[in-house]
Coordinates of C-alpha atoms in Angstrom, one line a residue:
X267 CA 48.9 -12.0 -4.5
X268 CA 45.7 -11.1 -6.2
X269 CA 45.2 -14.6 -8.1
X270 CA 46.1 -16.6 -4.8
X271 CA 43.4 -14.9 -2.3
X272 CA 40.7 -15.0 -5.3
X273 CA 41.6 -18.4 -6.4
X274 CA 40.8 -18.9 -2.5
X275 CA 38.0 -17.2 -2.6
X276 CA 36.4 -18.8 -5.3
X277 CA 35.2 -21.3 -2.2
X278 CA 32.5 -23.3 -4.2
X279 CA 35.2 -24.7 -6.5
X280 CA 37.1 -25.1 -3.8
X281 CA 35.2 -27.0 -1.8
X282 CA 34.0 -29.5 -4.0
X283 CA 37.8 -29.5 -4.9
X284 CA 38.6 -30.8 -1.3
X285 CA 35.6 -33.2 -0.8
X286 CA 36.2 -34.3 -4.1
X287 CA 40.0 -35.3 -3.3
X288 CA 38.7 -36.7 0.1
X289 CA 36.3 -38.8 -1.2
X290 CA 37.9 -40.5 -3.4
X291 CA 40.8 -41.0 -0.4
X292 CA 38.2 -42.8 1.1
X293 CA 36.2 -44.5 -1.1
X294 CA 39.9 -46.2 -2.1
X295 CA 40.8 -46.7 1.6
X296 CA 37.4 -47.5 3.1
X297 CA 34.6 -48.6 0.4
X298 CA 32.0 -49.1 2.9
X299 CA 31.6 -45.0 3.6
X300 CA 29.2 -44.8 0.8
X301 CA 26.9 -47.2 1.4
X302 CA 23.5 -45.6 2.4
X303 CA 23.8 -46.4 6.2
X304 CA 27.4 -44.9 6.6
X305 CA 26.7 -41.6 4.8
X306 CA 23.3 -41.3 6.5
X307 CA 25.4 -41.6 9.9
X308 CA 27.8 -39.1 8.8
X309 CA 25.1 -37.1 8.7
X310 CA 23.6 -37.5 12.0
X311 CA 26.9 -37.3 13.3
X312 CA 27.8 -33.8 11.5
X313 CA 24.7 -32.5 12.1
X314 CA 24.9 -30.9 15.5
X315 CA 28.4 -29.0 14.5
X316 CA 27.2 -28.0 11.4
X317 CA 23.8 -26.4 13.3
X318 CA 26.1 -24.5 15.7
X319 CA 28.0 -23.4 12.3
X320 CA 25.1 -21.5 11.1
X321 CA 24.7 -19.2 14.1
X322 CA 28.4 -18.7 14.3
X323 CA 28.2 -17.6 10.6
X324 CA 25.7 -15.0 10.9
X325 CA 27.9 -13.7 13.6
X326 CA 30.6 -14.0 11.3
X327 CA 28.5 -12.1 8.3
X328 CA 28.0 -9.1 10.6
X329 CA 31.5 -8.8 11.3
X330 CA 31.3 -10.2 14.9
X331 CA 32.5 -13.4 16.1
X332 CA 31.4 -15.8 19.1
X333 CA 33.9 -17.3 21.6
X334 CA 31.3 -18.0 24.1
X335 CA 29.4 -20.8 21.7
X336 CA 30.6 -23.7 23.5
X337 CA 30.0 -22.3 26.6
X338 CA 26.3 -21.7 26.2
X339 CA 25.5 -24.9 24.6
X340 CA 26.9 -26.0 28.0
X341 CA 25.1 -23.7 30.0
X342 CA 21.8 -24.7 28.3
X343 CA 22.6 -28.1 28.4
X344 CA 23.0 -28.3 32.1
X345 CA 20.1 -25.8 32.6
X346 CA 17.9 -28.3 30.8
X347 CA 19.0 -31.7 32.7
X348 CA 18.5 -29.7 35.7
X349 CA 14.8 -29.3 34.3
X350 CA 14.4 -32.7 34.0
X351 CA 16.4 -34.4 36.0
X352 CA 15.8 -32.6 39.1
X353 CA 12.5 -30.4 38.4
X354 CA 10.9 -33.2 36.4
X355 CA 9.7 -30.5 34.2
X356 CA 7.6 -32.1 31.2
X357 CA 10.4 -32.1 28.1
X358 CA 8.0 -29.7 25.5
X359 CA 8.7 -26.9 28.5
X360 CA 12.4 -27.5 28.5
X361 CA 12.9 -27.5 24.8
X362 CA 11.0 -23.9 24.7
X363 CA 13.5 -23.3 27.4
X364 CA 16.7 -24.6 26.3
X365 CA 15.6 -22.0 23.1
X366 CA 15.0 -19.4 24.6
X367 CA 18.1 -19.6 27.0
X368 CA 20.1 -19.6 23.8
X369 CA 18.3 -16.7 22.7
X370 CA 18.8 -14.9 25.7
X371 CA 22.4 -15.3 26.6
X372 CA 23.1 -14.6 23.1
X373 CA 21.2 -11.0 23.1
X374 CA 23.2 -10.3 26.5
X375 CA 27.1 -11.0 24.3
X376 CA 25.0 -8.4 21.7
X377 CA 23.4 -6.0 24.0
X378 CA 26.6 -5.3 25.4
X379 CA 28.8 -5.8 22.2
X380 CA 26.4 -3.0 20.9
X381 CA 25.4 -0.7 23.6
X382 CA 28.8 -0.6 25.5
X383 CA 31.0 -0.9 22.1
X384 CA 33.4 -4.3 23.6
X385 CA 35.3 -5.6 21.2
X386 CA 33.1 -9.1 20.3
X387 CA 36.7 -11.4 20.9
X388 CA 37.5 -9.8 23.9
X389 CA 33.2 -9.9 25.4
X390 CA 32.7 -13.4 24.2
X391 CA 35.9 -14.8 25.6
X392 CA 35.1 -13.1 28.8
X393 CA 31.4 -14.2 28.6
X394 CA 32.1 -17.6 27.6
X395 CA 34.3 -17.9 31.3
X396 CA 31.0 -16.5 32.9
X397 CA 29.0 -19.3 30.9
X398 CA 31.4 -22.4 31.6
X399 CA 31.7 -21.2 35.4
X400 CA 27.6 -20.9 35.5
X401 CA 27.5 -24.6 34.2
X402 CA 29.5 -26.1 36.9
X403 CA 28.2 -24.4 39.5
X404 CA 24.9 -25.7 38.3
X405 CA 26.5 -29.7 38.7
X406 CA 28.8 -29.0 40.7
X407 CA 31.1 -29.6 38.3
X408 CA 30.0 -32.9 37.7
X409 CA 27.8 -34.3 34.5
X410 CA 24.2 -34.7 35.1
X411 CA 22.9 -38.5 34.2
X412 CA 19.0 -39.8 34.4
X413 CA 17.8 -38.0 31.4
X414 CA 13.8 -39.2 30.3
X415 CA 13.9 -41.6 27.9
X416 CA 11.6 -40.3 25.6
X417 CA 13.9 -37.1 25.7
X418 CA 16.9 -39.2 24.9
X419 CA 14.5 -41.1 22.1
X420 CA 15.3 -37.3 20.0
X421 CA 18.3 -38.5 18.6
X422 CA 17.2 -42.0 17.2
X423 CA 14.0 -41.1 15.4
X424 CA 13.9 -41.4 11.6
X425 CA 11.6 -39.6 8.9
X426 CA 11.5 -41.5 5.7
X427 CA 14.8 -43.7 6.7
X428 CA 16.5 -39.9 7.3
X429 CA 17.5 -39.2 10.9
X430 CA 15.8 -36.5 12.3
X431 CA 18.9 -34.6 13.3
X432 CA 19.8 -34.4 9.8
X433 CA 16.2 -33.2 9.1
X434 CA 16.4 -30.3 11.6
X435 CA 19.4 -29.2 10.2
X436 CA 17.9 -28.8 6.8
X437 CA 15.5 -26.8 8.3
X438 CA 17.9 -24.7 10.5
X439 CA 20.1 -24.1 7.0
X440 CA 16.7 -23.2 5.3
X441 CA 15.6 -20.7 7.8
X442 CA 19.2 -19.2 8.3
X443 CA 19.4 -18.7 4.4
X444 CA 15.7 -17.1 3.8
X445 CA 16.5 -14.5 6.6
X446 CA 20.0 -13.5 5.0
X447 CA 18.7 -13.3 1.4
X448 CA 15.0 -13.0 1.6
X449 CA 14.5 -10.4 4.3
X450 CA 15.9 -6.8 4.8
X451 CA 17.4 -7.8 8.3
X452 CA 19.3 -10.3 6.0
X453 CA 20.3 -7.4 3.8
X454 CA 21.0 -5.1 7.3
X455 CA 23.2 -7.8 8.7
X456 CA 25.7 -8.0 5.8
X457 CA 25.5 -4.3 5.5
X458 CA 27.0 -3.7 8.9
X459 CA 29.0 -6.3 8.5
X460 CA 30.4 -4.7 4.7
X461 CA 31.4 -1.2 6.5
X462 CA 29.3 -0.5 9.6
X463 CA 29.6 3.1 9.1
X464 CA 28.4 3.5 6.4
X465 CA 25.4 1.3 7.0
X466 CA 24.5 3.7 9.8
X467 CA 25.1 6.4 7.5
X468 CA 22.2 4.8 5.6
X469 CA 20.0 4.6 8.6
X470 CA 20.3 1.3 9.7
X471 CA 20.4 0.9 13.2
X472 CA 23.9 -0.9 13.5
X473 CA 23.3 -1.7 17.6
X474 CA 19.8 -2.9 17.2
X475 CA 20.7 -5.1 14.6
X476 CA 23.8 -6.7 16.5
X477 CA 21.5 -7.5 19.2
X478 CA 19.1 -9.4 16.9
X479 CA 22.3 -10.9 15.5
X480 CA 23.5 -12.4 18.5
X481 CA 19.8 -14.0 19.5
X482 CA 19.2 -16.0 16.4
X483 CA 23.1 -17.3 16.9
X484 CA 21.3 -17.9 20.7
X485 CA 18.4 -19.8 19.0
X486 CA 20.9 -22.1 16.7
X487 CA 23.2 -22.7 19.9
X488 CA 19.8 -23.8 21.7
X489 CA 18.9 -26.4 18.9
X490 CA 22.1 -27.8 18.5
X491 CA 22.3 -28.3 22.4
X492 CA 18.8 -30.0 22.4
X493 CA 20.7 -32.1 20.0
X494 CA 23.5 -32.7 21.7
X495 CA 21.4 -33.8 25.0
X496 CA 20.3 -36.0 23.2
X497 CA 22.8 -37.8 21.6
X498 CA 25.5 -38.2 24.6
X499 CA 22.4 -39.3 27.1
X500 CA 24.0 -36.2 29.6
X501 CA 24.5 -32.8 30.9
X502 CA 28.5 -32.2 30.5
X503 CA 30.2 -28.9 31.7
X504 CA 33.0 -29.1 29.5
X505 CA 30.8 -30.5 26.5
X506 CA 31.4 -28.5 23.2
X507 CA 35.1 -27.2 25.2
X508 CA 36.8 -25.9 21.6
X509 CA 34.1 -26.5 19.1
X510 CA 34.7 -22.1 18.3
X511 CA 37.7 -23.7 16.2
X512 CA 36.1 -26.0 14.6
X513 CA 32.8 -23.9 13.7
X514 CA 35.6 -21.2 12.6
X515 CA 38.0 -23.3 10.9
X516 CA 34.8 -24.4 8.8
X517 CA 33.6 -20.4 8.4
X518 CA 37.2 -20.6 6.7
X519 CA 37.0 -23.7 4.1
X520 CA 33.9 -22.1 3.3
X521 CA 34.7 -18.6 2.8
X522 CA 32.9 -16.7 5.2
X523 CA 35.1 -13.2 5.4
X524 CA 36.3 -12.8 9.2
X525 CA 35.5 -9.1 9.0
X526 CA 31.8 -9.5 8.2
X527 CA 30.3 -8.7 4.5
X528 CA 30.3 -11.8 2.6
X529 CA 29.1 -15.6 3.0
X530 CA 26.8 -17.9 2.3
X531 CA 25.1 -20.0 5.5
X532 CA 25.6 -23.4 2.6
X533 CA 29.5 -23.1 2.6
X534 CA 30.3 -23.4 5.9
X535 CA 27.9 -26.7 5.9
X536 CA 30.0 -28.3 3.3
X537 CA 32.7 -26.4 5.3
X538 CA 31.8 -28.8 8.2
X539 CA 31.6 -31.5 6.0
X540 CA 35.4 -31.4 4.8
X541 CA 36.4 -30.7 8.1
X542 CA 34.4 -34.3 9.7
X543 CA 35.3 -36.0 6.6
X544 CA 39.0 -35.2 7.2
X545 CA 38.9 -36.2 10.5
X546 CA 37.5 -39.4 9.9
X547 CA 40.2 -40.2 7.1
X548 CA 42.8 -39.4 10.1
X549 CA 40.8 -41.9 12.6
X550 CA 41.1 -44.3 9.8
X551 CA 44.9 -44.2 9.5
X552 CA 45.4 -43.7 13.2
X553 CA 46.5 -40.5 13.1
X554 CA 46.8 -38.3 16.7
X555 CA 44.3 -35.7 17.3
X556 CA 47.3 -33.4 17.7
X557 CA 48.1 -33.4 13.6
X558 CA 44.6 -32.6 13.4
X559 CA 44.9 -29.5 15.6
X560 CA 47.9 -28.0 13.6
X561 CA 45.7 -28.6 10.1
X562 CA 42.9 -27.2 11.9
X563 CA 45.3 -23.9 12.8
X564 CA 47.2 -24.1 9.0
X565 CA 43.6 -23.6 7.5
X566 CA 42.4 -21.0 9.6
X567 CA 45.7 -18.8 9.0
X568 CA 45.3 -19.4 5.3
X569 CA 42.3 -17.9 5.6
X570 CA 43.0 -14.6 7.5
X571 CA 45.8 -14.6 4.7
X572 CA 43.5 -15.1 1.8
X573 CA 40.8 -12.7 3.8
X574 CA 43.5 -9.8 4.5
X575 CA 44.9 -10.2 1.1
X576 CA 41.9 -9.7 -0.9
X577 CA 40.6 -6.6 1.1
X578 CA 44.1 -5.0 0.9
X579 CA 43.4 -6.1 -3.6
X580 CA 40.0 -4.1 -3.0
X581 CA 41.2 -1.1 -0.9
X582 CA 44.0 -0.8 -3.4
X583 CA 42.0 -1.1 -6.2

């Protein structure tokens, strides 16, 4: 029991492991992915998940978890194409906004997470109904079409031949990583997430630093719905239905511990990375999205196995 959950946890090796078996699966079956232009598409077209993938994993750090992701990038989404589309609000405004909305609606899951002491599944599944009902009131339940061109023109810039999605993600994963390891609210956040308790024991002010927790996953969920605008040209109420899976199945490849403590905001990138790179291996050999949904569940049980297992090694130990 020990060797398997720290062979699984040993999540750099294995990760390369996987892409490494998976790219050479494609480059055998599909030689074009590595030209320049393919893997620089990959990228734009990972680059959104993977952004939503860092605020879920300092959730995931503090020992929390968000349900209601897809649902606010929804939410903001169809708050911001109501900005433009029916407010004609000029776009710098309703990218501040679309921020901030993230921001906000993610300090509401931590306020009360925090203050009234809700379980984070059982608030962010309840929040994230809130949320999805919010955006199609807003439409009607209907998308919202018309978006400004130059808004829509985001998605299709390039800096030095690199996409600028791919760019902001950089940045994202570079500002997620400095505030984990360079800053004591870093330090805080995986000290509450190690054994809350005893963090508070310590003086650290475990509700305070939930709240803050769930705002910068709000400020994430608000770039990667810019993002999103952007690339699908609309305002969808159902965009991002499911993506918590995803996001967690990729917390999982990359070892992220479901109880909080442990991570690093890099691993659940490449996390993303074997997860779209599977998928498109699937597309390629026509397989149904359903096979997809039972790997997707066989890796996150693994996980919890491998994540249980090891505590259970530690507590014994």
């Amino acid at each position: 029991m020990k060797k398997i959950s720290r062979v699984l946890h040993h999540n750099i090796l294995l990760i390369f492991l996987i892409l490494a078996v998976e790219l050479i699966f494609l480059r055998l079956s599909l030689p074009r992915f590595f030209s320049l232009g393919t893997l620089l598409s990959f990228g734009r077209q990972t680059a959104i998940t993977a952004i939503l993938a860092i605020g879920m994993g300092i959730v995931l750090i503090s020992g929390g978890i968000d349900l209601s992701l897809g649902a606010i990038v929804s939410m903001i989404g169809m708050v911001a194409a109501t900005f433009m589309v029916r407010l004609n609000l000029p776009i710098f405004i309703v990218l501040l906004s679309c921020i901030l909305l993230g921001c906000l609606l993610g300090a509401v899951n931590g306020f009360i997470c925090a203050k009234i002491r809700i379980h984070p599944f059982i608030l962010t599944t309840a929040s994230a109904v809130i949320y999805r009902g919010a955006a199609n009131i807003l439409s009607n339940g209907m998308p919202i079409y018309g978006l400004p061109v130059n808004f829509l023109q985001i998605d299709k810039y390039h800096l030095f031949g690199i996409p600028v999605s791919v760019l902001i993600l950089l940045m994202c994963l570079l500002m997620g990583n400095y505030l984990l390891k360079k800053t004591y609210l870093g330090k805080y956040i995986y000290a509450i997430g190690l054994d809350e308790k005893s963090a508070e024991y310590a003086g650290i002010n475990s509700r305070q630093i939930k709240i803050i927790v769930y705002c910068i996953s709000g400020f994430f969920y608000g770039i990667g719905s810019i993002l999103l605008l952007t690339r699908i040209g609309s305002a969808q109420p159902t965009a991002m239905n499911g993506i918590e899976l995803d996001v967690l199945v990729a917390a999982a490849i990359g070892g992220i511990g479901f109880k909080g403590g442990k991570g690093h905001l890099l691993n659940i990138i490449l996390g993303v990375f074997v997860m779209e790179i599977f998928g498109d291996t699937l597309i390629v050999f026509n397989v149904g999205e359903y096979y997809r949904s039972i790997f997707k569940g066989i890796v996150l049980l693994i996980a919890l196995f491998a994540d249980g297992a090891l505590r259970n090694d530690r507590n014994i130990t």
